[in-house]
Coordinates of C-alpha atoms in Angstrom, one line a residue:
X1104 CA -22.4 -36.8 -18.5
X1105 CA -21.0 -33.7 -17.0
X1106 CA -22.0 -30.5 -18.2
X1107 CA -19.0 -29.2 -20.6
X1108 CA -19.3 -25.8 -18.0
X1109 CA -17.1 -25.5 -14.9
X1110 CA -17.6 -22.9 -11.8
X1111 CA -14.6 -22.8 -10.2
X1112 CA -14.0 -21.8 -5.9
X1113 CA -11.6 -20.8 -4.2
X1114 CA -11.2 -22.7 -1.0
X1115 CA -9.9 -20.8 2.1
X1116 CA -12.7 -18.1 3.0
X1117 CA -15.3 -19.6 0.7
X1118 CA -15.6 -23.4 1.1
X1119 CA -13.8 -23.1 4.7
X1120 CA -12.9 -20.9 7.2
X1121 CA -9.3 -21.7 8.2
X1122 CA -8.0 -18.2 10.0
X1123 CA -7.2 -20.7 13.0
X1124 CA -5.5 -22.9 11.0
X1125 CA -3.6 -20.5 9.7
X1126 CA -1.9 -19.1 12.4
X1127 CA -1.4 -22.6 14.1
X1128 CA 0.5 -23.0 11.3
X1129 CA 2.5 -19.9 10.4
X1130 CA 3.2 -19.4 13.8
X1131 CA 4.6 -23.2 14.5
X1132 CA 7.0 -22.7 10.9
X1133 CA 8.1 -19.1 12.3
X1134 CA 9.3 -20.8 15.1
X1135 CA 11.0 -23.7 13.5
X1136 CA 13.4 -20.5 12.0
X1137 CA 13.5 -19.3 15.2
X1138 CA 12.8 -21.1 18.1
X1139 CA 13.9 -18.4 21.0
X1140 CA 11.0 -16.0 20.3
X1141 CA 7.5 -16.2 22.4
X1142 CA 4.9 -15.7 20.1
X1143 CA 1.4 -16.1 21.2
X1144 CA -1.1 -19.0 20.6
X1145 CA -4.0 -16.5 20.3
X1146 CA -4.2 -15.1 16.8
X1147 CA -3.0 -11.3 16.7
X1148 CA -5.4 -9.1 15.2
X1149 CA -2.6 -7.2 12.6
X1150 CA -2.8 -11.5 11.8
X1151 CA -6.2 -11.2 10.9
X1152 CA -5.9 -7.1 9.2
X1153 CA -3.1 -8.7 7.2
X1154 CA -4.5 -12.1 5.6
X1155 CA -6.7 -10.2 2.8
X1156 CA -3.3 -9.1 1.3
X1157 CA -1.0 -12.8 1.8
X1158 CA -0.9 -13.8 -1.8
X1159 CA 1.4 -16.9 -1.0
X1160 CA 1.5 -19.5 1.9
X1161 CA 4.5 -18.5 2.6
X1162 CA 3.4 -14.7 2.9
X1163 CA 2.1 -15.9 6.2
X1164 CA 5.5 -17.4 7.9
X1165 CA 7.2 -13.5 7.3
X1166 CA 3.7 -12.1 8.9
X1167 CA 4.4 -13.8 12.0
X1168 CA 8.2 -12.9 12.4
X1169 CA 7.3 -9.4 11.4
X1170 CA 4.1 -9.8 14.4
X1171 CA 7.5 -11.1 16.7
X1172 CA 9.5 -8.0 16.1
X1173 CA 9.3 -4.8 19.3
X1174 CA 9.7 -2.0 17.2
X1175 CA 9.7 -3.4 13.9
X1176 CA 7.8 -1.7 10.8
X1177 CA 4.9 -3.5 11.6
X1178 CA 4.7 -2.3 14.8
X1179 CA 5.8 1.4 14.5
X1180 CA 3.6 2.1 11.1
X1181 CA 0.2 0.2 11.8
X1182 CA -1.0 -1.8 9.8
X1183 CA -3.1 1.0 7.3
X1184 CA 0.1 2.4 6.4
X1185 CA 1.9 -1.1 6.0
X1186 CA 0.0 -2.0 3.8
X1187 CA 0.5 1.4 1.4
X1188 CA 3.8 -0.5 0.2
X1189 CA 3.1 -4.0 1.6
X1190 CA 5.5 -5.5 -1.2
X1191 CA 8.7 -3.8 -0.1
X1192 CA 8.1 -4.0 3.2
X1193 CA 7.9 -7.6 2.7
X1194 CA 10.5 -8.2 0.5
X1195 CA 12.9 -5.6 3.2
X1196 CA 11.9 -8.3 5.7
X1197 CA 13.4 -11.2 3.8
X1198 CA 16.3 -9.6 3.8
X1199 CA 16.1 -8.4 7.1
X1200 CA 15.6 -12.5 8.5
X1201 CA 17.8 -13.6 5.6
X1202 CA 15.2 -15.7 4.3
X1203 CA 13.7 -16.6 0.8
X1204 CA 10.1 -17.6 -0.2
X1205 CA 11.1 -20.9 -0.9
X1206 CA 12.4 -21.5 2.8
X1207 CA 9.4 -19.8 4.1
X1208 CA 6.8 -22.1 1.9
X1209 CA 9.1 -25.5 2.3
X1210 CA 8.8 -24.8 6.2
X1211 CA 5.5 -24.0 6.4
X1212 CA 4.1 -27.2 4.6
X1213 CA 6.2 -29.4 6.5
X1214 CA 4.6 -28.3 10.2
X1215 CA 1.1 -29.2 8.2
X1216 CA 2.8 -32.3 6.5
X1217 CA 3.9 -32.8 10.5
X1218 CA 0.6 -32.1 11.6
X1219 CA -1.2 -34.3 9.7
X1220 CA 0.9 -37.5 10.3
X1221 CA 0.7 -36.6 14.1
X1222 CA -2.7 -35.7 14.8
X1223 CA -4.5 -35.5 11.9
X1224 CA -7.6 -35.4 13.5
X1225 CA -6.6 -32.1 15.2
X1226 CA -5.4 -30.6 12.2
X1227 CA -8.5 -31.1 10.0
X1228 CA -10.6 -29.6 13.1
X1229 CA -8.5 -26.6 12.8
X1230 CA -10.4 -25.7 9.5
X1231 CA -14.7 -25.5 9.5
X1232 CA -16.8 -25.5 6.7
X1233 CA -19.0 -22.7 6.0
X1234 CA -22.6 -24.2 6.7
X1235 CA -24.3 -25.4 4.2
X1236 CA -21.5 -25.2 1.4
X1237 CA -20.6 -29.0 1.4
X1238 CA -24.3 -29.8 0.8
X1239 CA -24.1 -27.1 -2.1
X1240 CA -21.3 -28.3 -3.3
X1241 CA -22.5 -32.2 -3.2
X1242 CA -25.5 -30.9 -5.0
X1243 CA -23.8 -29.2 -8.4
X1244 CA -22.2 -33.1 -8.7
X1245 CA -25.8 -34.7 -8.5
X1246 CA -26.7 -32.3 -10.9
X1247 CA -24.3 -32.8 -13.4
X1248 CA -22.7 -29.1 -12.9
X1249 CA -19.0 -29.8 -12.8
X1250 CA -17.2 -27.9 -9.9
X1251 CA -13.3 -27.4 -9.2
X1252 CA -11.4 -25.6 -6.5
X1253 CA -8.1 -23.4 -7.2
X1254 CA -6.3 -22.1 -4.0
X1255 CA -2.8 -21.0 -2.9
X1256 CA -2.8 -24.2 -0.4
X1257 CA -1.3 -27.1 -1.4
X1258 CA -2.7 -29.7 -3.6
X1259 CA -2.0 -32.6 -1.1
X1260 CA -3.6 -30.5 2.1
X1261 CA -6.4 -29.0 0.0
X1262 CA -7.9 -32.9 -0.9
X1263 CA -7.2 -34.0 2.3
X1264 CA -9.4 -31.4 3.7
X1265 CA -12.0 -31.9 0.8
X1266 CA -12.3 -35.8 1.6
X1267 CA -12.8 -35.2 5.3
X1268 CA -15.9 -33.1 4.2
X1269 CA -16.8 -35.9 1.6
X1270 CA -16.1 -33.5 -1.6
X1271 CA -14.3 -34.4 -4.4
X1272 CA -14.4 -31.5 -7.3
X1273 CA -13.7 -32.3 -11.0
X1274 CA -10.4 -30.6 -10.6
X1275 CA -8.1 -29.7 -8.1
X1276 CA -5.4 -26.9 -8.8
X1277 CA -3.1 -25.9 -5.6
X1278 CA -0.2 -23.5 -5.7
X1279 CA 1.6 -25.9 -7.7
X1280 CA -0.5 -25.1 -10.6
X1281 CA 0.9 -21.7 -10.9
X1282 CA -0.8 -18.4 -10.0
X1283 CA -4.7 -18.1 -10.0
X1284 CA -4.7 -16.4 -13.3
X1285 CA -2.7 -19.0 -15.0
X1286 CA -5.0 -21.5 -13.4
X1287 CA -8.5 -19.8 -14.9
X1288 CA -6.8 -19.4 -18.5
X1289 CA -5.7 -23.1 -18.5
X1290 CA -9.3 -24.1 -17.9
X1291 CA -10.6 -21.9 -20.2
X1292 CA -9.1 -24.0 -23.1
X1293 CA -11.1 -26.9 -22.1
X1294 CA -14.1 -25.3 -20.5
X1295 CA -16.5 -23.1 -20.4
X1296 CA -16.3 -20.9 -16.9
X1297 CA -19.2 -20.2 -15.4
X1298 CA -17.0 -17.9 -13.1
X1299 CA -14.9 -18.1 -10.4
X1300 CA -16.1 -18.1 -6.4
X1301 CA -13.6 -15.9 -4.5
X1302 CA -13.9 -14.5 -1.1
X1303 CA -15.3 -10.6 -0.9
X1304 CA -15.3 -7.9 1.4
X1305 CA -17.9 -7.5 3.7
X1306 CA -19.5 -10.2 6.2
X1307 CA -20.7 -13.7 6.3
X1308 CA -19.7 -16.5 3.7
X1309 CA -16.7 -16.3 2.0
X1310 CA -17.3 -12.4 2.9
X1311 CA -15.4 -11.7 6.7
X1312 CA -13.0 -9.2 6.5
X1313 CA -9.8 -10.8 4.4
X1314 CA -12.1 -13.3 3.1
X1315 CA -12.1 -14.8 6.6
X1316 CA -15.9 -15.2 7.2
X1317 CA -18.2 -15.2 10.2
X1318 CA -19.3 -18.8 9.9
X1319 CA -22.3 -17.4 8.8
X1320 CA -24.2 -17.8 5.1
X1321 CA -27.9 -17.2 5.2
X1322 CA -28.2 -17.4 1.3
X1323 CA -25.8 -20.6 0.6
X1324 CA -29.6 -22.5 0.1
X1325 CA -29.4 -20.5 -3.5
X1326 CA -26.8 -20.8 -5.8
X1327 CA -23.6 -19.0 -4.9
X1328 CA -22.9 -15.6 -6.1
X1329 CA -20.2 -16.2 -8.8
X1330 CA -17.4 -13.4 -10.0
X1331 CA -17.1 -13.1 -13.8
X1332 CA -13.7 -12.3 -13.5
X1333 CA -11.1 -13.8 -10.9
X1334 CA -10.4 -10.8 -8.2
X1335 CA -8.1 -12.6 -6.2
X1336 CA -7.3 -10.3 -3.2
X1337 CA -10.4 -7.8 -2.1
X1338 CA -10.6 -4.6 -0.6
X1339 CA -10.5 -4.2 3.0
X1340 CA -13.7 -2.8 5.0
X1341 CA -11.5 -0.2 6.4
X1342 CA -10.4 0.8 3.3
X1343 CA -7.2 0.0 3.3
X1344 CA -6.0 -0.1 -0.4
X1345 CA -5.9 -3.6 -2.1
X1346 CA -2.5 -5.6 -2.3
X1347 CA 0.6 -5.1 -4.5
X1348 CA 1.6 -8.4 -6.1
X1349 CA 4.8 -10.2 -4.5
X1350 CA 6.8 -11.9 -6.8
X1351 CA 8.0 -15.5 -5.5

C-alpha cells in the first residue's frame, strides 16, 4: 500500500535538463509565426539569462521573437534591466507581434506534437536526465513513498518523456491542471505533502542558473532536498530580481 504522503517534483531543471530542448522548440514555433527571420540553432545566452523567469510555455515563443528583434528592448536594455519589469515588457511585445498566449502556447506544442510523430527518437534525446534521479525516483516506488511531478509542460509530452526513462509517478499534473499553486492545494485535500522539489539557484542538480543544471548531482545518492513551500521561479546568481507573474 502506498504511503498516504506524496513529495511532489517539478520536472524541467530537476528530473531533466531540457535547455536544448527548449530552444529547439521555441525557436522552430517562432518561426512558424514568422518564417523570414534567421534565428540561430545555437542557443543565445539572454535564452538561457531569461528561462529562470518564463512562467508559461508559451513565455518562451515571445523570448525568441524578442532574441530576433536589432534594436529591440531586449537588445537595447540588457537583460538585468529587462527583467526589472519583465511583465510589461512582455505583454508590450504581444502587442507589438499581435500575438496572444494562446497562439504562442497552441504553436509551440504543435512543433513538439510535430516532433514527436516525426522523429521521436530525436526529440526525447533533446532532454537528459540528471544522473542518478531516475534510479531515485524508481526507488521512492519500491519503497512505498508515493511521488508525482507538476510542471508547466504539457501532460501528454511530460509522460512521454517519463516512460522513455521508465518512470511513471502516482500523478501527473501539466499546465492543464492550472498553475503550480493550484496544483499543491488540490493535493493537499487528499494528501499529505511532504514538499515540493523545485529547481534553485546555484549549480548542479536541479540548481544551474534558471533551474537549468550542470548535469551534475553529487548528493542525488541521499534523498533530495525538498522545499516546504512551492517557490516556483528562483533568484538569479547575478542577482537579478525574481519574476513578476504574467497573467495568461
Amino acid at each position: 500500500m502506498l504511503s498516504p504522503r506524496l513529495l511532489v517534483f517539478d520536472f524541467d531543471g530537476v528530473i531533466v535538463d531540457g535547455m536544448n530542448e527548449y530552444w529547439w522548440s521555441a525557436r522552430r514555433a517562432f518561426l512558424r509565426l514568422n518564417p523570414t527571420v534567421d534565428l540561430s540553432e545555437s542557443i543565445p545566452p539572454q535564452f538561457r539569462q531569461l528561462r529562470p523567469w518564463i512562467h508559461h510555455g508559451w513565455e518562451m515563443v515571445l523570448i525568441a521573437a524578442l532574441i530576433s528583434e536589432q534594436r529591440g528592448p531586449l537588445e537595447q536594455l540588457g537583460v538585468q534591466a529587462f527583467v526589472h519589469d519583465y511583465a510589461a515588457h512582455c505583454t508590450a511585445a504581444l502587442e507589438r507581434f499581435g500575438w496572444d498566449p494562446v497562439l504562442l502556447q497552441q504553436t509551440l506544442e504543435a512543433v513538439r506534437a510535430d516532433a514527436v510523430r516525426t522523429d521521436r527518437d530525436s526529440w526525447l534525446a533533446l532532454h537528459q536526465p540528471y544522473p542518478g534521479v531516475p534510479e531515485r525516483l524508481t526507488a521512492f516506488s519500491e519503497e512505498n513513498m508515493a511521488w508525482a511531478v507538476l510542471t508547466t509542460k504539457a501532460r501528454d509530452f511530460t509522460a512521454e518523456l517519463l516512460a522513455s526513462m521508465g518512470l511513471k509517478p502516482e500523478r501527473l499534473d501539466g499546465h492543464e491542471s492550472g498553475s503550480k499553486p493550484e496544483v499543491l492545494r488540490r493535493l493537499a485535500c487528499d494528501w499529505k505533502l511532504d514538499g515540493f522539489g523545485t529547481r534553485t539557484s546555484g549549480t548542479g542538480h536541479g540548481t544551474g542558473t534558471g533551474g537549468t543544471g550542470t548535469g551534475k548531482n553529487e548528493n542525488f545518492g541521499q534523498p533530495p532536498k525538498i522545499k516546504k513551500s512551492p517557490k516556483i521561479h528562483p533568484k538569479s546568481k547575478n542577482n537579478i530580481p525574481p519574476p513578476s507573474k504574467i497573467k495568461e
